[in-house]
CSV table of C-alpha atoms and ligand atoms in Angstrom, one decimal:
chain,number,residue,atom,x,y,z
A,1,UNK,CA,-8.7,-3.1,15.2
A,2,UNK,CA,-10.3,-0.6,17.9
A,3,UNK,CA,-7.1,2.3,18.8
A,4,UNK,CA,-7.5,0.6,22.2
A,5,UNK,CA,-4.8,-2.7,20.7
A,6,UNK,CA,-2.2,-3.7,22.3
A,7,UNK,CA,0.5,-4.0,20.5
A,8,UNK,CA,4.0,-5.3,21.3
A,9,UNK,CA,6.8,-4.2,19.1
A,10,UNK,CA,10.3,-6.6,19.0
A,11,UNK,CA,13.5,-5.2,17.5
A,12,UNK,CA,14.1,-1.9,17.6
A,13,UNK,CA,17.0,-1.3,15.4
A,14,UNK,CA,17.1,1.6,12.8
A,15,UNK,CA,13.4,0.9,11.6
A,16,UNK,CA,12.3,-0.5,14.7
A,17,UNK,CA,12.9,2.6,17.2
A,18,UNK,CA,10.6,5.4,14.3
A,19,UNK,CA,8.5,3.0,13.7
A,20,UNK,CA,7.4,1.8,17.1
A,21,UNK,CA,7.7,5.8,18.1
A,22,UNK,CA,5.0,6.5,15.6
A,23,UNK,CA,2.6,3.9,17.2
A,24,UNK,CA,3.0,5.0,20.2
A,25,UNK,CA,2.4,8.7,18.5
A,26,UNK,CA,-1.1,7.5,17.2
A,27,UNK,CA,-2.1,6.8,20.7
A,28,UNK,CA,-1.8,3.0,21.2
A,29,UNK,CA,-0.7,1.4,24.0
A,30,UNK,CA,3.0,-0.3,23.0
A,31,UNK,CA,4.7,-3.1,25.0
A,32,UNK,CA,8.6,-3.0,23.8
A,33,UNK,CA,10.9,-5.9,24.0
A,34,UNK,CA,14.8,-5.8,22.2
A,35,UNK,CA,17.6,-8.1,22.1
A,36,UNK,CA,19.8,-5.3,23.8
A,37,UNK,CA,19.0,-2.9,26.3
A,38,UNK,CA,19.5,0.6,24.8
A,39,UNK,CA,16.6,0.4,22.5
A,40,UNK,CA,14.2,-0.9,25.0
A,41,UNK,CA,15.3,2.7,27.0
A,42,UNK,CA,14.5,4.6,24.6
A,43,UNK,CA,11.1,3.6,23.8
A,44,UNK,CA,10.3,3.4,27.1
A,45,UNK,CA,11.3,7.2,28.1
A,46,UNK,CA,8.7,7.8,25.0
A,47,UNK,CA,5.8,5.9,27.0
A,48,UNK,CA,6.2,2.3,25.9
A,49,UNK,CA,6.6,-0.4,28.5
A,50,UNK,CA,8.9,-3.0,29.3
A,51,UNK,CA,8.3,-6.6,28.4
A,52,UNK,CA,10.6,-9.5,29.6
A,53,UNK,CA,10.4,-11.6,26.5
A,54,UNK,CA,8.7,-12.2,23.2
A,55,UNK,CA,6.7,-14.3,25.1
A,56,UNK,CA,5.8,-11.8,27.8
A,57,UNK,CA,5.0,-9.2,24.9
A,58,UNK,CA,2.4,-11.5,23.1
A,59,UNK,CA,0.5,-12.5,26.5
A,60,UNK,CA,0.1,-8.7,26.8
A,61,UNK,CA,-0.9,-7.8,23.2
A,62,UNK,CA,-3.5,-8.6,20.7
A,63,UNK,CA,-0.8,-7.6,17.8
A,64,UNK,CA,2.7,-8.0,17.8
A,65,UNK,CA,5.2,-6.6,15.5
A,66,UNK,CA,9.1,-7.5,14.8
A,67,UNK,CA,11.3,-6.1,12.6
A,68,UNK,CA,14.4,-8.1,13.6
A,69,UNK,CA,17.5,-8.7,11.0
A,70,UNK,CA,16.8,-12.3,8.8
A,71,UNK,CA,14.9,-15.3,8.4
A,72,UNK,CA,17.1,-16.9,11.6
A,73,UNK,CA,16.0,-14.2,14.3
A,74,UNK,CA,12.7,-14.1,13.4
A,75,UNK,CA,12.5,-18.1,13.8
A,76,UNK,CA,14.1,-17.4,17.2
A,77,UNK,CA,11.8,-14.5,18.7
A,78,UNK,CA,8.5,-16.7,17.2
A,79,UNK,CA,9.3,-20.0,17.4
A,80,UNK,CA,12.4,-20.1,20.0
A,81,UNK,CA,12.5,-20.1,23.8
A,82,UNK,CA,10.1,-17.9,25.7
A,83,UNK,CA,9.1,-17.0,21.9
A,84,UNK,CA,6.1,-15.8,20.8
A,85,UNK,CA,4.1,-18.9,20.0
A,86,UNK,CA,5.0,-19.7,24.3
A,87,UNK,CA,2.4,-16.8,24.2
A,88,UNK,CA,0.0,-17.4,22.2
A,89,UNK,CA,-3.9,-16.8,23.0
A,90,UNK,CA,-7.1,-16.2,21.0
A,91,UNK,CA,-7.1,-13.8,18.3
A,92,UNK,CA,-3.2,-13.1,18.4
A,93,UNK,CA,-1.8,-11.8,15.4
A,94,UNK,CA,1.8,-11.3,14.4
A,95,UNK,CA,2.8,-8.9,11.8
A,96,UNK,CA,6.6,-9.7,10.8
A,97,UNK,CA,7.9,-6.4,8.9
A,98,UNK,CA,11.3,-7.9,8.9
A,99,UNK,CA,12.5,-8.4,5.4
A,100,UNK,CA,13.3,-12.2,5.2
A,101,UNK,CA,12.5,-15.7,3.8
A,102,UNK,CA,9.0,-16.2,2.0
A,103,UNK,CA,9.4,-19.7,3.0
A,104,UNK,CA,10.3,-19.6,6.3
A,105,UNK,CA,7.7,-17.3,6.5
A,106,UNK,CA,5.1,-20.1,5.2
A,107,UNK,CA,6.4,-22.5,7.8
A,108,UNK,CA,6.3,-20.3,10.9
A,109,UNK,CA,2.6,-19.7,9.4
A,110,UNK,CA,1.9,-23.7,9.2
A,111,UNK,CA,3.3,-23.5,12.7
A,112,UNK,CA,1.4,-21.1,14.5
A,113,UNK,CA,-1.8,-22.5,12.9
A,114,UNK,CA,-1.6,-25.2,14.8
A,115,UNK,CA,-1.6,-22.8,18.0
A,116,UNK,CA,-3.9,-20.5,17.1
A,117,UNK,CA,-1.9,-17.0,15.7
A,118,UNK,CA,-2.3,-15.9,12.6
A,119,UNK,CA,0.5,-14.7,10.9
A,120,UNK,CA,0.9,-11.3,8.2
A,121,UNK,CA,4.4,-10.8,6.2
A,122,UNK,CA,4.7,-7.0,6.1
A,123,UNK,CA,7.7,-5.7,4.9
A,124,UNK,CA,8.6,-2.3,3.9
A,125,UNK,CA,10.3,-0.1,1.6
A,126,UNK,CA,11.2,3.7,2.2
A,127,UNK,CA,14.7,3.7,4.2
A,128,UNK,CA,15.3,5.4,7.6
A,129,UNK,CA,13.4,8.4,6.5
A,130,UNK,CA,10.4,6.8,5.7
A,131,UNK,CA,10.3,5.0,9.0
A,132,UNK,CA,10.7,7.9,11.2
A,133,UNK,CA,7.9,10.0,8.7
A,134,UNK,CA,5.1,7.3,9.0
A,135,UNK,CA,5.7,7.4,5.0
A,136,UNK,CA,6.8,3.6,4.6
A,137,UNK,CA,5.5,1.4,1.9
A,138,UNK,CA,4.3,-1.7,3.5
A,139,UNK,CA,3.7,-5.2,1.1
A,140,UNK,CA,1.9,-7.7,3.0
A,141,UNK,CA,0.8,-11.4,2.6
A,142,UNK,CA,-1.5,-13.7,4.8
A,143,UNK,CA,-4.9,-14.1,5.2
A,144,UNK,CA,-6.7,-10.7,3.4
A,145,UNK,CA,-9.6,-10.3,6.2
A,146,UNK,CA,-6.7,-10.7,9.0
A,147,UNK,CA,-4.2,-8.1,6.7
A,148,UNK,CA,-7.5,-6.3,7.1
A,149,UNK,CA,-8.1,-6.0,10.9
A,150,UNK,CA,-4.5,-4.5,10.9
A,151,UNK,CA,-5.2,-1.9,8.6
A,152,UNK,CA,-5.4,1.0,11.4
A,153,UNK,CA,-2.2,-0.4,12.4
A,154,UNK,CA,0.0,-0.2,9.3
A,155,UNK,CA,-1.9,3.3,8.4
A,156,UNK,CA,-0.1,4.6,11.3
A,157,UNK,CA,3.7,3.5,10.8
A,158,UNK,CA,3.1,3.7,6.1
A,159,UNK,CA,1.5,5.9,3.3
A,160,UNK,CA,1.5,3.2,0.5
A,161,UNK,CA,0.5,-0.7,2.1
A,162,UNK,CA,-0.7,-3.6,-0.7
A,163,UNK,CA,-2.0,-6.5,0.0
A,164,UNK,CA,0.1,-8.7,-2.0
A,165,UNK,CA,-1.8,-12.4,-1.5
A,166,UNK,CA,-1.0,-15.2,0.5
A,167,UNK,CA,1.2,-15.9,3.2
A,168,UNK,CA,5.0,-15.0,1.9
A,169,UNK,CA,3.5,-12.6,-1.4
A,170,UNK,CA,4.8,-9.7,0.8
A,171,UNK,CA,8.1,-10.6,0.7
A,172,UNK,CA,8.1,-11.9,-2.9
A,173,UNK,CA,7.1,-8.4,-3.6
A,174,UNK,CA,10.0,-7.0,-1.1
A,175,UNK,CA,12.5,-9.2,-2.8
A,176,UNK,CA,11.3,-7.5,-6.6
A,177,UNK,CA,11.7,-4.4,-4.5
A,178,UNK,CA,15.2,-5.0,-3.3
A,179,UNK,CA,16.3,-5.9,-7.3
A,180,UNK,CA,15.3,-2.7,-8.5
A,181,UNK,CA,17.1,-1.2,-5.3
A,182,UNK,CA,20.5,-3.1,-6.1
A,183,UNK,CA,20.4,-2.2,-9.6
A,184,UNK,CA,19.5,1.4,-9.1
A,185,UNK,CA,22.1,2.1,-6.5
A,186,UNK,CA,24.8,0.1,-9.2
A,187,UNK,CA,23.5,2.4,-12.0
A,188,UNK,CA,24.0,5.9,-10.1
A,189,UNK,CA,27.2,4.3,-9.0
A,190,UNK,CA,28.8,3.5,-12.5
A,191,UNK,CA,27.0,7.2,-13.7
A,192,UNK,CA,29.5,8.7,-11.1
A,193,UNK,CA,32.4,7.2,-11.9
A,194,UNK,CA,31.7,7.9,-15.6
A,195,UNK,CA,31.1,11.5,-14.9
A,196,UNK,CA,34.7,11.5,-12.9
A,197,UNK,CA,36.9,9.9,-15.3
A,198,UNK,CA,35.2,11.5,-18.2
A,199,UNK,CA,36.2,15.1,-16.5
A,200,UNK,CA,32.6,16.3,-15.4
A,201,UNK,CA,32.1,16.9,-11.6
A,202,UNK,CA,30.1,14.2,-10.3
A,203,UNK,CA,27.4,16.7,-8.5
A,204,UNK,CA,26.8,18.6,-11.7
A,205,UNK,CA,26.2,15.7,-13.1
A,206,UNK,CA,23.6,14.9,-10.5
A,207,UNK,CA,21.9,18.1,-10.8
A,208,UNK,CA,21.5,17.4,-14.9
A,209,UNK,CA,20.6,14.3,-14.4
A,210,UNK,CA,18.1,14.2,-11.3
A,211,UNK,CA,15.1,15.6,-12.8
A,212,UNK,CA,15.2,13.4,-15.9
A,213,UNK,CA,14.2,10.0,-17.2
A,214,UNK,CA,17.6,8.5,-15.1
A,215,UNK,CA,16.5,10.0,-11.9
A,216,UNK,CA,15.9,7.5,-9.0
A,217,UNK,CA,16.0,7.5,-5.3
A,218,UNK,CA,19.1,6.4,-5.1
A,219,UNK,CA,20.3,8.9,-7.3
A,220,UNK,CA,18.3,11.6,-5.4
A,221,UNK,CA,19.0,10.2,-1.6
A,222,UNK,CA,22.1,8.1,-1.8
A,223,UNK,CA,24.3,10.3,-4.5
A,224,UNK,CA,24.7,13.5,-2.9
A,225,UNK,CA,25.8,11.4,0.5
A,226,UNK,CA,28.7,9.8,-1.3
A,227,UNK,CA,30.0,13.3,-2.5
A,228,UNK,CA,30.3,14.3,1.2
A,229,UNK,CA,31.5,11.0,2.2
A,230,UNK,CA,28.8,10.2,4.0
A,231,UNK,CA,29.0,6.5,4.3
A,232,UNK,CA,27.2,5.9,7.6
A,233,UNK,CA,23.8,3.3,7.1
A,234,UNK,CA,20.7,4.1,6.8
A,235,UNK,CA,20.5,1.2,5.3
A,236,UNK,CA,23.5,-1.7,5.9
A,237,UNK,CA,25.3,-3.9,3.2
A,238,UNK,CA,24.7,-7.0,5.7
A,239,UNK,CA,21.2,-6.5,4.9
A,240,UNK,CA,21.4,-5.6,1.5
A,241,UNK,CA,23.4,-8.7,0.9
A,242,UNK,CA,21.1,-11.0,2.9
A,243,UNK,CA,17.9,-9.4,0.9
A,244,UNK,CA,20.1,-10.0,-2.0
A,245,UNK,CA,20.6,-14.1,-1.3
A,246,UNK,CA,17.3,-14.3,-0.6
A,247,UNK,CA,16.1,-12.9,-3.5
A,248,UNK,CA,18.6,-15.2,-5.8
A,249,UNK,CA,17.4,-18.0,-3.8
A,250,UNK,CA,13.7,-17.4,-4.9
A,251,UNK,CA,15.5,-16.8,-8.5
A,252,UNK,CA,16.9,-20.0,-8.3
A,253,UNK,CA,14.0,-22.0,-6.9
A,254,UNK,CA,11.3,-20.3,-9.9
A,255,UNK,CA,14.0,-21.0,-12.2
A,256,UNK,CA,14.5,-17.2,-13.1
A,257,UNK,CA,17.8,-16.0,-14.5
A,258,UNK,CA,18.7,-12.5,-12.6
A,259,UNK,CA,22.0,-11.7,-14.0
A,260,UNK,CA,22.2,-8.0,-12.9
A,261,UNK,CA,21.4,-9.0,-9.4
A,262,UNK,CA,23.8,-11.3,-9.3
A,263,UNK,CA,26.8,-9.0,-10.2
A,264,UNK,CA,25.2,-6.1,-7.5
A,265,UNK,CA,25.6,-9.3,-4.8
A,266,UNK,CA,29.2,-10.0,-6.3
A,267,UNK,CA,30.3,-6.2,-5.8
A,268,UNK,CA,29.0,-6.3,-2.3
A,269,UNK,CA,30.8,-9.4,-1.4
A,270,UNK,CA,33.9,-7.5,-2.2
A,271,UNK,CA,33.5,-5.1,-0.3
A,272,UNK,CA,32.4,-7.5,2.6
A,273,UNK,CA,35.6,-8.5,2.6
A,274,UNK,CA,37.6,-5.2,3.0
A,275,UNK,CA,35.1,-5.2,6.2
A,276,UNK,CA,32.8,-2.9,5.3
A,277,UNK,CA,29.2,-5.1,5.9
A,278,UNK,CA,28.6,-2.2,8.2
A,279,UNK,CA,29.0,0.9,5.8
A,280,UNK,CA,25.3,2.0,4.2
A,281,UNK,CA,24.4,0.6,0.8
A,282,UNK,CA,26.3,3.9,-0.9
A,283,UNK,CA,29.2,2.7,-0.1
A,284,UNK,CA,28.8,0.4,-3.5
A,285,UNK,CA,30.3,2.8,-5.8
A,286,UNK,CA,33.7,2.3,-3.5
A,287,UNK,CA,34.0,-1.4,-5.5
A,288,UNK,CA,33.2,0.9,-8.7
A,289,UNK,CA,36.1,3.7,-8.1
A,290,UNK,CA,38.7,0.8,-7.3
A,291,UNK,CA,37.8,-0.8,-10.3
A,292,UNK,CA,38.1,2.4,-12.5
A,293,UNK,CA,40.8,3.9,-10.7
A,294,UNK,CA,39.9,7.1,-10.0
A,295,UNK,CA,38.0,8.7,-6.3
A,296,UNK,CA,35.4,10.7,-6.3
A,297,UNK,CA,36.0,12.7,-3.3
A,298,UNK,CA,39.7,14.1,-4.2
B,1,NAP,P1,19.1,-3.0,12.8
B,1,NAP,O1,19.3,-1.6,13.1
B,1,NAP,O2,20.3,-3.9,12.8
B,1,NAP,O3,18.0,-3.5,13.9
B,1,NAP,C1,17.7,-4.9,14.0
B,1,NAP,C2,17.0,-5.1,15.3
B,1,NAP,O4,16.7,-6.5,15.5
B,1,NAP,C3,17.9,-4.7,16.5
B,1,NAP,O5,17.1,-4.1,17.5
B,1,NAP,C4,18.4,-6.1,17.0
B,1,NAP,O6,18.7,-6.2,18.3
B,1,NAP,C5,17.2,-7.0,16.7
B,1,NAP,N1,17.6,-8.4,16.5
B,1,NAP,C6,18.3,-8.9,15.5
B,1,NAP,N2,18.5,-10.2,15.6
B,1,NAP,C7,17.7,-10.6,16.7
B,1,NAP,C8,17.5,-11.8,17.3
B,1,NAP,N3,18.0,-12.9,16.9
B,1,NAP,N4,16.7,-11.8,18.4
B,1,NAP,C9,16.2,-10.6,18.9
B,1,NAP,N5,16.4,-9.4,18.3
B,1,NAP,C10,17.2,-9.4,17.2
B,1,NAP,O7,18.4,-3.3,11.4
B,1,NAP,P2,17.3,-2.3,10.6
B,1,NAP,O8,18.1,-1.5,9.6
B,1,NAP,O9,16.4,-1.7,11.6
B,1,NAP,O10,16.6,-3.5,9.8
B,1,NAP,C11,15.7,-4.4,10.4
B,1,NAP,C12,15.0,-5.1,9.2
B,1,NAP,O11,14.3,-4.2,8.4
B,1,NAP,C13,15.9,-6.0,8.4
B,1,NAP,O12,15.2,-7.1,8.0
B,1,NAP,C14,16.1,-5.0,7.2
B,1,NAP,O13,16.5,-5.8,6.0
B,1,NAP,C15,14.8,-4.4,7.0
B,1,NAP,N6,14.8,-3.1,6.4
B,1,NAP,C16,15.7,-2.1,6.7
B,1,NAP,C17,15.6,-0.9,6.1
B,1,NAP,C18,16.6,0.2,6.4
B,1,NAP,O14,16.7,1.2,5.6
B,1,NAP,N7,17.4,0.1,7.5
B,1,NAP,C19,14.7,-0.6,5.1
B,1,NAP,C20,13.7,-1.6,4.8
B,1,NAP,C21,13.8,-2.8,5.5
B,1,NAP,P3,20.1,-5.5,18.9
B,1,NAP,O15,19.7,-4.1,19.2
B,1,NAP,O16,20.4,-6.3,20.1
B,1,NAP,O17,21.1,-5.6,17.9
């Protein structure tokens, strides 16, 4: 792809807003469309323009990219009213970086073949940060010479992008990712309370341990946030919980037994129902203090 694409961007949430910033950045010509107002504004006071729907956006762009919330509102902005398929014309390509179903992702696929888009699963990895840096890992799955044409494209929003296979092998790998994530975040979580009860300070505990063989990103990143009580998203339980199911669904449907993933997913669902699906994915170790008795910020 020539830096004279088009490119339409839909959803700009958290991710959404850096990353469609970033394109804009690397000098290609972005048409913006979001569910709610205040996002569309703000890309659009950067130099994007306006679309009126999905629809509008793909009729204007040779690529468009959504990075909505699930399986559901992707179905909707491609396949629903005034969706993206309502738009379709030669040589479109949709790139969905939402992290959702690999098998809804296989059927909108079957669907748009039948009207001519092609369609790339790219997911990412790499949190708020790595959005707003351009430093996002990107896993991807579709047709390898269309993944290809896009390269340019996904150079300017990642650092690290795979081609993972066929259509849906991008979020099979995001799904592996998300695991790792859940049972990372539970390990630093259980480390802290440990550290607590056992009468070591949490953060010198984190300053022993960061450097070592039990370092991780959460430890790095999501530790020293829950010391200051810093429990604002980057990154949502809603969405961990719903990358969470989806990832148990694919367990179950490949017959694979994934018993620490489904005791992270338990965790969260208590805390779902004190009302906290908003809170960042730090807020985990909150399930672990009640449990143990004891608060780390006191
Ligand atoms: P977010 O802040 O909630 O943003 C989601 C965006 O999608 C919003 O702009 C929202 O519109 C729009 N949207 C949701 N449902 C829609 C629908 N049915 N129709 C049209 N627009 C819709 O979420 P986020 O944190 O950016 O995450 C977006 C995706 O990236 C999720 O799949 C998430 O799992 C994945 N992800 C997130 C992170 C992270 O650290 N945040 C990291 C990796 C991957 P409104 O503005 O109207 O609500």
């Amino acid at each position: 792809m020539e830096q004279n694409t088009r490119i339409g961007f839909i959803g700009l949430g958290i991710m959404g807003q850096p990353m469609a910033r970033n394109l804009l950045e690397a000098g290609y010509a972005l048409t913006v469309w979001n569910r709610s107002q205040p996002g569309i504004d703000a890309l659009v006071k950067d130099g994007a323009t306006e679309g009126a729907s999905p629809k509008d956006v793909a009729e204007r762009s040779n690529i468009v990219i959504t990075i909505v919330g699930d399986a559901p509102d992707v179905e909707q902005v491609a396949l629903g009213d005034d969706g993206i398929i309502e738009g379709a014309h030669d040589g479109l390509i949709h790139i969905d970086m939402t992290t959702q179903s690999p098998s809804v992702t296989r059927q909108i696929a079957e669907r748009y073949a039948q009207a001519g888009i092609e369609l790339i699963d790219a997911p990412v990895s790499g949190g708020e940060r790595g959005a707003i840096d351009g430093t996002l890992s990107i896993m991807t799955g579709g047709k390898r010479e269309v993944f290809e044409r896009c390269q340019s494209v996904f150079d300017a929003m990642g650092k690290t992008i795979v081609y993972c296979g066929l259509s849906g092998s991008g979020q099979v790998v995001k799904l592996c990712n998300q695991v790792v994530v859940g049972l990372n975040n539970l390990a630093m979580s259980e480390a802290l309370v440990l550290a607590a009860k056992a009468g070591v300070a949490p953060a010198t505990m984190i300053e022993a341990v960061r450097a070592g063989a039990g370092s991780s990103w959460a430890l790095q990143n999501l530790a020293p946030r829950i010391l200051d009580g810093d429990f604002a998203p980057g990154f949502k339980i809603a969405h961990q919980q719903k990358d969470l199911r989806l990832a148990l669904e694919l367990a179950d449907q490949s017959h694979t037994p994934l018993p620490g993933t489904a005791l992270v997913h338990q965790l969260f669902s208590a805390l779902e129902a004190d009302g906290m699906s908003e809170e960042g994915t730090q807020a985990l170790v909150k399930a672990l203090e009640k449990l143990a008795g004891v608060s780390l910020r006191e």
